Coordinates of C-alpha atoms in Angstrom, one line a residue:
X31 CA 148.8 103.9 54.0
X32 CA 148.7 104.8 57.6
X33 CA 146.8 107.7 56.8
X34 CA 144.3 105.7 55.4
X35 CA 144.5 103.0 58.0
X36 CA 143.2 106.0 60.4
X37 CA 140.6 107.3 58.5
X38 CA 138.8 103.4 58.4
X39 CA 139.0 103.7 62.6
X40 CA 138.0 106.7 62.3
X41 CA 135.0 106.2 60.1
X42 CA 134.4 103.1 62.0
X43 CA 134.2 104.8 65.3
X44 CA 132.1 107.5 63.5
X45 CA 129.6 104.7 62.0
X46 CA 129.6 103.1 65.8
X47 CA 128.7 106.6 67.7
X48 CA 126.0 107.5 64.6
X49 CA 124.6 103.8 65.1
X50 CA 124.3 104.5 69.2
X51 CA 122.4 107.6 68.9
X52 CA 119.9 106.3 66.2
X53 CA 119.5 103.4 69.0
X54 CA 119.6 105.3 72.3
X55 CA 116.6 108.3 70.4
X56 CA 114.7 104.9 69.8
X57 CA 115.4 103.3 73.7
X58 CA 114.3 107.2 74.5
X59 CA 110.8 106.8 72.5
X60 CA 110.3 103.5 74.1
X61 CA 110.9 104.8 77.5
X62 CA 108.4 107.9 77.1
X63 CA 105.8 105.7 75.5
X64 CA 105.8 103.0 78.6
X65 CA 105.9 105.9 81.4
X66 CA 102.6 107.5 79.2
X67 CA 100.7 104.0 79.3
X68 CA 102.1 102.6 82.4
X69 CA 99.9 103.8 85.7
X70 CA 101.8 101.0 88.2
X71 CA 105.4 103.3 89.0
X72 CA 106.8 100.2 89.9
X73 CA 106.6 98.1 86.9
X74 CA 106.8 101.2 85.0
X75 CA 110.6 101.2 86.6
X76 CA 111.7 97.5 85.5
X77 CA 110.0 98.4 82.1
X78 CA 112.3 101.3 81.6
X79 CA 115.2 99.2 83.1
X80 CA 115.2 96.2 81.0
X81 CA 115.0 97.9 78.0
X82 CA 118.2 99.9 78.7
X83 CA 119.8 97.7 80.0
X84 CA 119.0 94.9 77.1
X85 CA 118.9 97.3 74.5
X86 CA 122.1 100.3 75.3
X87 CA 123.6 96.6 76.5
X88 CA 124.3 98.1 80.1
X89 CA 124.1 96.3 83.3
X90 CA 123.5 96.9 87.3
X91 CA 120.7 99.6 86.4
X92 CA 119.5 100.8 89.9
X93 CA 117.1 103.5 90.9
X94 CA 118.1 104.8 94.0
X95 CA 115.8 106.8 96.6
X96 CA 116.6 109.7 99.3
X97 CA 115.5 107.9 102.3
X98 CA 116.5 110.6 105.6
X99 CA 120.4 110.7 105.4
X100 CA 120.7 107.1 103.5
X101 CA 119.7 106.0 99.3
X102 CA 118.4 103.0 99.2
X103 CA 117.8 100.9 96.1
X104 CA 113.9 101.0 95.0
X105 CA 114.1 99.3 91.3
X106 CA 117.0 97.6 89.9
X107 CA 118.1 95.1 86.5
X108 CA 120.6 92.5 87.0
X109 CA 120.8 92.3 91.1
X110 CA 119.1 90.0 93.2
X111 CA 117.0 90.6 96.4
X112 CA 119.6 90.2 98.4
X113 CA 122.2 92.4 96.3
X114 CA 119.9 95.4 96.0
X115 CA 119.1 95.1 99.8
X116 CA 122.7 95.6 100.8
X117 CA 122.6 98.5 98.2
X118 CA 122.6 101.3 101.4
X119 CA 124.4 104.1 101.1
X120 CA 125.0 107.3 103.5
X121 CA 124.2 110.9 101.2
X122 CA 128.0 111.5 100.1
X123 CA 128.9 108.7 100.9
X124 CA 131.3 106.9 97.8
X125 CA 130.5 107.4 93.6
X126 CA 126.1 106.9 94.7
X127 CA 126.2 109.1 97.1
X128 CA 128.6 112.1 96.2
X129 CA 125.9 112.3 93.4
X130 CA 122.7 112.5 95.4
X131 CA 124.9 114.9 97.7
X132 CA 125.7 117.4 95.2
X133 CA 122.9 116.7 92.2
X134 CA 125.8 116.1 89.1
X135 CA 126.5 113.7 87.5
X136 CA 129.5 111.3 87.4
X137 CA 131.0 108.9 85.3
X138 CA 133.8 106.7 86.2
X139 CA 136.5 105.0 83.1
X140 CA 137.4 101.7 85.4
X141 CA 136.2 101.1 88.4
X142 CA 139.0 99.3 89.4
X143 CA 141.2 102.1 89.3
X144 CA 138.4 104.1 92.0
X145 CA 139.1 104.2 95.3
X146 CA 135.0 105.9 95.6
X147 CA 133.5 102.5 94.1
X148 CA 132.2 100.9 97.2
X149 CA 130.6 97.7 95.2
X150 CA 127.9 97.5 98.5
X151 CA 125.9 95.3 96.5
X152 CA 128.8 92.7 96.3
X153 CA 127.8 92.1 92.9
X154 CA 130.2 92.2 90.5
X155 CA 133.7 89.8 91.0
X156 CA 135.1 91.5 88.3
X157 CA 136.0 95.0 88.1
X158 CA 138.4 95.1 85.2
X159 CA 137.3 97.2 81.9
X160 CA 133.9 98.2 83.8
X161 CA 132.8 101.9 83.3
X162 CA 130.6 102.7 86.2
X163 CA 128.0 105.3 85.3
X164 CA 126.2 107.5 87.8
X165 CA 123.2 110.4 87.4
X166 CA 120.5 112.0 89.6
X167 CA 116.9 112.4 89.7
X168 CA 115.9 115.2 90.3
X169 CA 111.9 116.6 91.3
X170 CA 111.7 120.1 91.0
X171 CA 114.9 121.9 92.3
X172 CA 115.6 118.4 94.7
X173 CA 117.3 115.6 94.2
X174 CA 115.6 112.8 95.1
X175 CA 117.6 110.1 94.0
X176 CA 120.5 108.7 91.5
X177 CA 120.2 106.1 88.3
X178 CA 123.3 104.1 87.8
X179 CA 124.9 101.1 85.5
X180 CA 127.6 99.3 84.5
X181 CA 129.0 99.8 80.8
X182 CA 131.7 98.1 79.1
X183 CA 135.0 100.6 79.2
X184 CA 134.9 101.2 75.3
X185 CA 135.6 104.8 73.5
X186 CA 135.2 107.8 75.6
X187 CA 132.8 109.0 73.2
X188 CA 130.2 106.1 73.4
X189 CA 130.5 106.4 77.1
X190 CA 129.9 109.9 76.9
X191 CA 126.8 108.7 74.7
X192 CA 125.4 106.3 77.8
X193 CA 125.9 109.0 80.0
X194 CA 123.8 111.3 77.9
X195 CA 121.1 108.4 77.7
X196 CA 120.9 107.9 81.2
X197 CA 120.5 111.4 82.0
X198 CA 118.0 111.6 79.5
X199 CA 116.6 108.5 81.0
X200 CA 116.5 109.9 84.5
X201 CA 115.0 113.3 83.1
X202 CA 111.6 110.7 82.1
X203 CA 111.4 109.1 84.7
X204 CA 111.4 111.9 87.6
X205 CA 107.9 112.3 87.7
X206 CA 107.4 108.8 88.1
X207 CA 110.1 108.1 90.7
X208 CA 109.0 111.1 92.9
X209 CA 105.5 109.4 93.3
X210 CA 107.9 106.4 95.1
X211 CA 109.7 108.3 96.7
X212 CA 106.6 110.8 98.6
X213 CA 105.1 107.5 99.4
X214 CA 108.4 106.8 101.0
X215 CA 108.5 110.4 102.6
X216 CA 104.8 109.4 103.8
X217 CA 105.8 106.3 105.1
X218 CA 108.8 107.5 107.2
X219 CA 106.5 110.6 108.6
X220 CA 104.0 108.0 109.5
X221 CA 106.2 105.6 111.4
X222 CA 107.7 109.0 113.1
X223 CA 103.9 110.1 114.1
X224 CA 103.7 106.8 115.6
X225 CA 106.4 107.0 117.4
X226 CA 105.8 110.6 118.8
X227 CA 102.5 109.1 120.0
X228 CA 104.3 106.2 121.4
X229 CA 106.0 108.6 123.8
X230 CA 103.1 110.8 124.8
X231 CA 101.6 107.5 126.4
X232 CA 102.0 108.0 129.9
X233 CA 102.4 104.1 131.0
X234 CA 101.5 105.4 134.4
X235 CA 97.8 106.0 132.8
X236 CA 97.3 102.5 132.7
X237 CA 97.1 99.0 134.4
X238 CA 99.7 96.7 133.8
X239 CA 97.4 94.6 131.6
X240 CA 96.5 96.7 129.4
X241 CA 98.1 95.2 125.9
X242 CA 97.9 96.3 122.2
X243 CA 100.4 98.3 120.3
X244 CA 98.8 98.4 117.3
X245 CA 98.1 102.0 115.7
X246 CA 94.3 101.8 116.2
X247 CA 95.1 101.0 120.3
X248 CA 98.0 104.2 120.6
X249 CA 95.2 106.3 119.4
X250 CA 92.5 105.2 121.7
X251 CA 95.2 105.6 124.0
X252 CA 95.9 109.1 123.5
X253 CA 92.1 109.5 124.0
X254 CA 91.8 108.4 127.5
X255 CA 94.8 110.0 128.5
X256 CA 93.6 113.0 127.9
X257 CA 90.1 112.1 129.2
X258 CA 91.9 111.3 132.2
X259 CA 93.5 115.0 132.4
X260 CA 90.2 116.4 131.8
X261 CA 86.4 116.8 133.8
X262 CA 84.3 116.4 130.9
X263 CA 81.9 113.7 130.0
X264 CA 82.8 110.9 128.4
X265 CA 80.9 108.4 125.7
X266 CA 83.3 105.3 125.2
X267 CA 82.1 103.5 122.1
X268 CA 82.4 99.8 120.6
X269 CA 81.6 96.6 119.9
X270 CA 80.4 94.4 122.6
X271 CA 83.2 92.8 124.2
X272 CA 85.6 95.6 122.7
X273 CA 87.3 96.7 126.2
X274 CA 84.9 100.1 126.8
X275 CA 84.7 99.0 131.1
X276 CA 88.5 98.4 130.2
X277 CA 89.0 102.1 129.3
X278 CA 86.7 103.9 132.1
X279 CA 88.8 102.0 134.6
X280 CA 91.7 103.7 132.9
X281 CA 89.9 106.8 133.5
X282 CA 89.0 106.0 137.1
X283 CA 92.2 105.1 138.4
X284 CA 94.2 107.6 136.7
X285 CA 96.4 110.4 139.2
X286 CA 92.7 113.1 139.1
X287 CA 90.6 110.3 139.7
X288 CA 92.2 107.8 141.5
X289 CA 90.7 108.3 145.1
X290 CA 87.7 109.6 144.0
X291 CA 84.0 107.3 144.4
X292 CA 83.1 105.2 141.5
X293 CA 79.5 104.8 140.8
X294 CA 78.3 101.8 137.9
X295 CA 75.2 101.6 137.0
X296 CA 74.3 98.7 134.5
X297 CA 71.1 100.5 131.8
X298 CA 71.6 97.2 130.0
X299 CA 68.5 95.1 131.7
X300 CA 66.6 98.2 133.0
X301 CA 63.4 100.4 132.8
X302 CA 63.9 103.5 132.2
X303 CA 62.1 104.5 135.6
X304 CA 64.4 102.6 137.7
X305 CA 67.5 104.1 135.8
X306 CA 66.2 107.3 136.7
X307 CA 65.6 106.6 140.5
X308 CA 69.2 105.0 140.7
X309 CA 70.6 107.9 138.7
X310 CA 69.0 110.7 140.4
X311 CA 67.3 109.6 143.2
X312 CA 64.3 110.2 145.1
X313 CA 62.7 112.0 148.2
X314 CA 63.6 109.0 150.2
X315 CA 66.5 107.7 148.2
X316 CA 70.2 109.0 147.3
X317 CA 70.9 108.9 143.6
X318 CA 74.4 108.2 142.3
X319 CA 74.5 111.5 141.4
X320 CA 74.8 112.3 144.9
X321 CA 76.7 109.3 146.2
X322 CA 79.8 109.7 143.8
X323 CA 80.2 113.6 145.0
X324 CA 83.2 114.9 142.8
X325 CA 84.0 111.5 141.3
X326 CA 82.6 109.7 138.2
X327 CA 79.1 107.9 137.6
X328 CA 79.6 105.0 134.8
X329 CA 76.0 104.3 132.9
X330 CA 77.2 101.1 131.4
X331 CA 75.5 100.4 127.6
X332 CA 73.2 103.8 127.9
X333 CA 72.6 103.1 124.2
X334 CA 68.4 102.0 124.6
X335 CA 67.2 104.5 127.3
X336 CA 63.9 107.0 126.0
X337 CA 63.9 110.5 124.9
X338 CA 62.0 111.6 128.0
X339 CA 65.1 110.5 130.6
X340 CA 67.7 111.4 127.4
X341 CA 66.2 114.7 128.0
X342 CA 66.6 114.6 131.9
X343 CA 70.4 113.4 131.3
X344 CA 71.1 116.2 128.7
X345 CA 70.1 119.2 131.1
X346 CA 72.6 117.6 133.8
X347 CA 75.3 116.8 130.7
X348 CA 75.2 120.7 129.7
X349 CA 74.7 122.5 133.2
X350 CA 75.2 120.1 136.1
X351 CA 71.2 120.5 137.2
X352 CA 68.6 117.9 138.2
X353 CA 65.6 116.8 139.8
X354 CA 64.7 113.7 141.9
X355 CA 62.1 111.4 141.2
X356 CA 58.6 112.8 142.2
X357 CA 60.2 115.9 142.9
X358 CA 60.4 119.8 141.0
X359 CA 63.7 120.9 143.2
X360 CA 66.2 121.9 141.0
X361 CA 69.7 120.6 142.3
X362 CA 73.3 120.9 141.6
X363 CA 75.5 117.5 141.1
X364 CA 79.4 117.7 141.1
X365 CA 79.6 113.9 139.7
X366 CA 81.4 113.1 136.0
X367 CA 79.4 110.8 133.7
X368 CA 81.4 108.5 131.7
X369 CA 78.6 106.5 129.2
X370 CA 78.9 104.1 126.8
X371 CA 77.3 101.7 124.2
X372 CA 77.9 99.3 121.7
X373 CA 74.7 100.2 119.9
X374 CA 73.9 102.0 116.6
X375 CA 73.3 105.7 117.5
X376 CA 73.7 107.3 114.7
X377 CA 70.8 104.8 112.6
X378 CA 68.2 105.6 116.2
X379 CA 68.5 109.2 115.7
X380 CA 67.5 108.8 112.1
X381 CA 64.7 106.5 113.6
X382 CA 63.8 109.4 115.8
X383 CA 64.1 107.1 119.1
X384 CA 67.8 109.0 120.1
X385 CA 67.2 113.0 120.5
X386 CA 69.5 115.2 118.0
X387 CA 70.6 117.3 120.7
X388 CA 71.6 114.4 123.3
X389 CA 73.2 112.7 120.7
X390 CA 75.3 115.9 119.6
X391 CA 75.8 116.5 123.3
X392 CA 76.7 113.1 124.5
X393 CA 79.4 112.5 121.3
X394 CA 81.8 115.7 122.3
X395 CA 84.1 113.9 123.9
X396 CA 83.7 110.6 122.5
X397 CA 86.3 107.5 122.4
X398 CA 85.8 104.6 119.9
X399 CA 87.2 101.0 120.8
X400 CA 88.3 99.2 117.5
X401 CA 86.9 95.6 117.5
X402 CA 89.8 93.0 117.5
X403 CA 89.4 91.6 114.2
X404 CA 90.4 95.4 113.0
X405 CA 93.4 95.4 115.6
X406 CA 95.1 91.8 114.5
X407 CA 98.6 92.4 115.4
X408 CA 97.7 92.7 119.1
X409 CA 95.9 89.4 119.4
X410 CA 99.6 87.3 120.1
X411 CA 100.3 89.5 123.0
X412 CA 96.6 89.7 124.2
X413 CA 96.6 85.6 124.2
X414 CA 100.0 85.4 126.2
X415 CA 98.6 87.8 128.6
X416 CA 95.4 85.8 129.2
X417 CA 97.5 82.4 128.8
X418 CA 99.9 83.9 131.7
X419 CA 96.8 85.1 133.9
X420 CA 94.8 82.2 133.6
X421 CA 97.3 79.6 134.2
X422 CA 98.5 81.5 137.0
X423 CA 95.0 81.3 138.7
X424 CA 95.0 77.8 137.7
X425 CA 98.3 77.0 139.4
X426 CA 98.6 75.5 135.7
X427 CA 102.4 75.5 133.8
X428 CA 101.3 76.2 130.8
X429 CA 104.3 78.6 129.1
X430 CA 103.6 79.0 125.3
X431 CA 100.8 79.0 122.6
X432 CA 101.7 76.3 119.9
X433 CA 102.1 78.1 116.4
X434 CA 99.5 76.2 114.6
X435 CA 96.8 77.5 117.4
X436 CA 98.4 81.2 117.4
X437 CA 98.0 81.3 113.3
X438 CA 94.0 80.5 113.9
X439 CA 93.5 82.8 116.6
X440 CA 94.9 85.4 114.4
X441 CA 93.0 84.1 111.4
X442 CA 89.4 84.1 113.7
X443 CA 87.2 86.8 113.1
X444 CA 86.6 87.3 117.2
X445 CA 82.8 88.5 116.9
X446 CA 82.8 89.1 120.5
X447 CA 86.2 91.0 120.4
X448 CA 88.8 90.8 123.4
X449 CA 86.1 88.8 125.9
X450 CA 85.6 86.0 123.7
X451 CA 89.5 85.6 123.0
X452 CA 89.7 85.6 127.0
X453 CA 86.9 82.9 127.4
X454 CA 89.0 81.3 124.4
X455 CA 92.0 81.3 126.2
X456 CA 90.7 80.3 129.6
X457 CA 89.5 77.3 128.1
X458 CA 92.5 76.3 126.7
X459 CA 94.3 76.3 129.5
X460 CA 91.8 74.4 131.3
X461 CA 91.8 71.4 129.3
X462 CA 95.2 71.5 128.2
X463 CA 97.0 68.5 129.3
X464 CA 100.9 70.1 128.2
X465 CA 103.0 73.0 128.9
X466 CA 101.5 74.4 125.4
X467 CA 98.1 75.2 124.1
X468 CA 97.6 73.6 121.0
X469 CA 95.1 73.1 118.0
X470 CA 92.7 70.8 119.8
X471 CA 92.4 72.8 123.4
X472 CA 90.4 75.8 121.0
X473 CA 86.7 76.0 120.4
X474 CA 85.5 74.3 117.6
X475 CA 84.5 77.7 116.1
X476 CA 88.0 78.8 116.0
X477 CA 89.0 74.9 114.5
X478 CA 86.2 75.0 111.5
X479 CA 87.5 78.1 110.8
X480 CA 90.6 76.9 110.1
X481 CA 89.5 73.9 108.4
X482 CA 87.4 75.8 105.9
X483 CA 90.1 77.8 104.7
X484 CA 89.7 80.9 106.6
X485 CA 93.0 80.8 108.3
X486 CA 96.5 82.7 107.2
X487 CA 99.1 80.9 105.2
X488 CA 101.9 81.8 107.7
X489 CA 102.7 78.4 107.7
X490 CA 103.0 77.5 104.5
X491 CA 104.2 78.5 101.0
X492 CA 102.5 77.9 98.9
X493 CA 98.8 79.1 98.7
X494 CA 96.4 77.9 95.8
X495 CA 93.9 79.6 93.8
X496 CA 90.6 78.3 95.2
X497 CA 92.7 78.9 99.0
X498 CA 92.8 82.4 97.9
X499 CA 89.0 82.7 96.0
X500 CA 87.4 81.1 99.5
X501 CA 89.5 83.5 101.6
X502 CA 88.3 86.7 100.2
X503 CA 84.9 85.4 99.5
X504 CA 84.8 84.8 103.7
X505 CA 86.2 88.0 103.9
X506 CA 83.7 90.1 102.1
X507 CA 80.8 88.1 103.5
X508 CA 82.1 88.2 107.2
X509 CA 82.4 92.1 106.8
X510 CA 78.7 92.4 105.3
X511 CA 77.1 90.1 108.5
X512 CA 78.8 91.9 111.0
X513 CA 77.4 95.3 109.7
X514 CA 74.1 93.6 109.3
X515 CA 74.3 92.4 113.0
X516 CA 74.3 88.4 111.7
X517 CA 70.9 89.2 109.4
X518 CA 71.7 86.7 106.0
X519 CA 68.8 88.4 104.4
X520 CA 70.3 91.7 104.7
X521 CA 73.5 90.8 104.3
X522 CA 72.4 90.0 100.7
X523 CA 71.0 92.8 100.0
X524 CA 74.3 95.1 101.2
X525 CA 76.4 92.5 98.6
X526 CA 73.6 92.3 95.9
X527 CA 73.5 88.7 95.2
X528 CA 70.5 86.4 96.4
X529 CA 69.6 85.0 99.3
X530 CA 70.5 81.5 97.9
X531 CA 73.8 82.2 96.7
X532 CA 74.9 83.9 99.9
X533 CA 73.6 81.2 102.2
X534 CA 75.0 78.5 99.7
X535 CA 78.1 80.4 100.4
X536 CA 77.5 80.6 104.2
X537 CA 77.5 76.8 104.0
X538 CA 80.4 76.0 102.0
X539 CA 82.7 78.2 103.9
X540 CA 81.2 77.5 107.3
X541 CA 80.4 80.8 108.5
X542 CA 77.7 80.9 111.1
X543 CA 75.5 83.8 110.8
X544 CA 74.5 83.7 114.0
X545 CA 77.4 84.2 115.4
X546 CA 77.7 87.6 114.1
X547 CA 74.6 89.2 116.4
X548 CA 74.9 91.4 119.0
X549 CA 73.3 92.5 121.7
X550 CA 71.3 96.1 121.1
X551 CA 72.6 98.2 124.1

């Protein structure tokens, strides 16, 4: 009878393990077939997760990732947001990490019999009769990170079956999970790039005022540092209002410089004769040339003068030689040129009104000035610093920006770049009657924006559909008149819709096309 009584549990536990492998080769095919079809890594993961975990009825999946010296939970089923963010663990550190440390697997009865079981998720209350699973991933001959869940402590040989599965499981996914975790290695080098560059500023290359940290500004600051370090010309280009007078000052009072004469001459409003005579000078006349000696001559917005003078300033570029007005002398100059332009040069040489070879020549050392709208993250700090100036000057106590007018600014697409948030801010603290700017003390331009939906939803939300339709729309359109230089008609063309629809859509969202034009320099 008792023999019989053990060959029922025994045939029972047989039927059990024979039914768990017919349904783990079938959670198997499932798996493959979703990471085949499924292109999105991350969805593929809570895919794969759910399906385990509702199917092989295990819970607390996690994915893990190698993140430095730390794993940190990338996909999960059955934690929260706030579990899976307290999911950190050191490389060897407890059950997780002892398996990322030394690539095997491991697979734990009752975890409340293990001292290893950390529970840094915090989420399970119960620990009695849990079987804690844990395997790696591995990419190539690395481990990259671990896959782990919770089982119910049954037979040793079913767990041995989940343990099987989810090193199966793990074996699927790697190719996926390594495509996280590069962009993660990616991510990490970037940040660490960034702050290398950070440290290579040398603060002492610049004024106290000048603001943005943004990772468009440390490169242009890199630039001038070493233009600062070096005697070459210099073309600083950008967007009218971008900062490029901003940057040659950096130049001019760096440590080589600083002491040295500083010559401006504005091209801007005119002839190319008179440029010439200032530049170089005449029988009876010193040119800058001359005047500035060993220091730097500034041809501010350079970007309209004719081919015959562009040929006069690309003999002096490449050997330091020129001649006087009304004069065949040959003379040697000392001074550094440092040009720039917010103008197109790249579409005038294809028009044949900028020479090839001054183009080529004046573009070898060249430093481009993002415009604002491209540098967002530095407009907060830019408006304190021009609240702070202005005030001062004003004897005004103004002290903060209300939130409201701070979210517009940001929103604003600035078409005249740092000036025009400047003249913005100057305003503001003129008629501002508090201690704060608000809403009201801004331009209109800045407050239609935000009425007609072109603003961020930092402060709120929620954020509807037609919020979100208008937003891009302005978006897309805003880009296509600023390349056009405010032109409707040819903004139309770049976006390939008609000339009604677009200005239809100019007038629903409120965008003025004017606004967009910029002076040809």
């Amino acid at each position: 009878m008792a023999k019989n009584k053990e060959h029922s549990l025994g045939n029972l536990v047989d039927d059990k393990l024979n039914k768990k492998r017919s349904l783990h080769v079938s959670i198997l095919r499932e798996a493959s077939r979703i990471v085949k079809e499924t292109k999105n890594v991350s969805i593929l993961l809570k895919k794969v997760l759910d399906i385990v975990s509702n199917r092989a009825e295990l819970d607390h999946l996690s994915v893990t990732l190698c993140s430095g010296d730390f794993l940190v939970i990338r996909a999960s089923q059955g934690l929260t947001q706030d579990e899976s963010r307290r999911g950190i663990y050191r490389i060897g550190e407890g059950i997780t990490g002892k398996v990322a440390e030394t690539g095997e697997a491991k697979l734990v009865e009752d975890i409340s019999e293990s001292l290893e079981f950390l529970n840094k998720t915090e989420s399970r209350s119960n620990f009695i009769g849990i079987a804690f699973i844990c395997v790696p991933i591995i990419s190539g001959q690395k481990v990259i990170g671990t896959l782990s869940a919770d089982c119910p402590n049954s037979n040793k040989e079913l767990l041995e079956k989940n343990l099987l599965l989810l090193k199966t499981i793990a074996n699927i996914i790697s190719e996926a999970v390594s495509v996280l975790f590069f962009e993660m290695e990616e991510g990490e080098k970037l940040h660490a790039e960034n702050r290398i560059l950070r440290d290579k500023i040398d603060i002492a290359l610049r004024p106290q005022n000048a603001i943005g940290s943004s990772s468009a500004m440390l490169k242009v600051y890199e630039q001038v540092a070493n233009a600062c370090n070096s005697d070459a010309h210099i073309l600083i280009r950008g967007e009218a209002g971008s900062g490029k007078d901003f940057a040659m000052h950096i130049i001019a009072n760096s440590p080589k410089w600083r002491g040295r004469p500083l010559e401006i001459l504005d091209c801007s409003t005119m002839q190319d004769n008179l440029i010439d005579a200032e530049l170089f000078g005449s029988v009876s006349k010193r040119g800058l040339i001359e005047i500035a000696e060993t220091g730097i001559v500034y041809l501010d917005a350079m970007g309209l003068i004719g081919q015959a003078l562009q040929l006069k300033i690309l003999r002096y570029l490449t050997d330091k030689t020129y001649t006087k007005v009304d004069s065949t002398k040959l003379l040697k100059g000392k001074a550094r040129i440092i040009a720039s332009t917010s103008g197109n040069l790249e579409q005038r040489m294809k028009e044949g009104t900028v020479r090839q070879d001054f183009y080529y020549q004046m573009s070898l050392f060249t430093i481009m000035i993002p415009p604002l709208r491209e540098r967002r993250r530095d407009i907060p700090s830019l408006a304190k610093f021009f609240m702070q100036k202005h005030a001062h000057l004003r004897e005004k106590k103004i002290v903060s920006i209300n939130p409201m007018a701070m979210s517009m600014m940001k929103a604003y697409h600035w078409p005249t770049n740092v000036r025009e948030l400047e003249n913005c801010i100057e305003r503001a603290v003129i008629i501002s009657a508090g201690q704060s700017i608000s809403v009201s003390d801004l331009p209109p331009s800045l407050q239609t924006a935000q009425s007609t939906n072109s603003s961020l939803f930092a402060d709120s939300e929620h954020a509807d559909f037609q919020k979100l339709v208008d937003d891009f729309e302005r978006d897309i359109i805003v880009e296509a008149l600023t390349s056009c230089n405010g032109n409707a008609a040819a903004a139309a063309r770049r976006l390939s819709v008609t000339r009604r629809i677009l200005n239809y859509k100019i007038d629903k969202l409120g965008i003025t096309a004017k606004a967009f034009k910029t002076s040809k320099k």
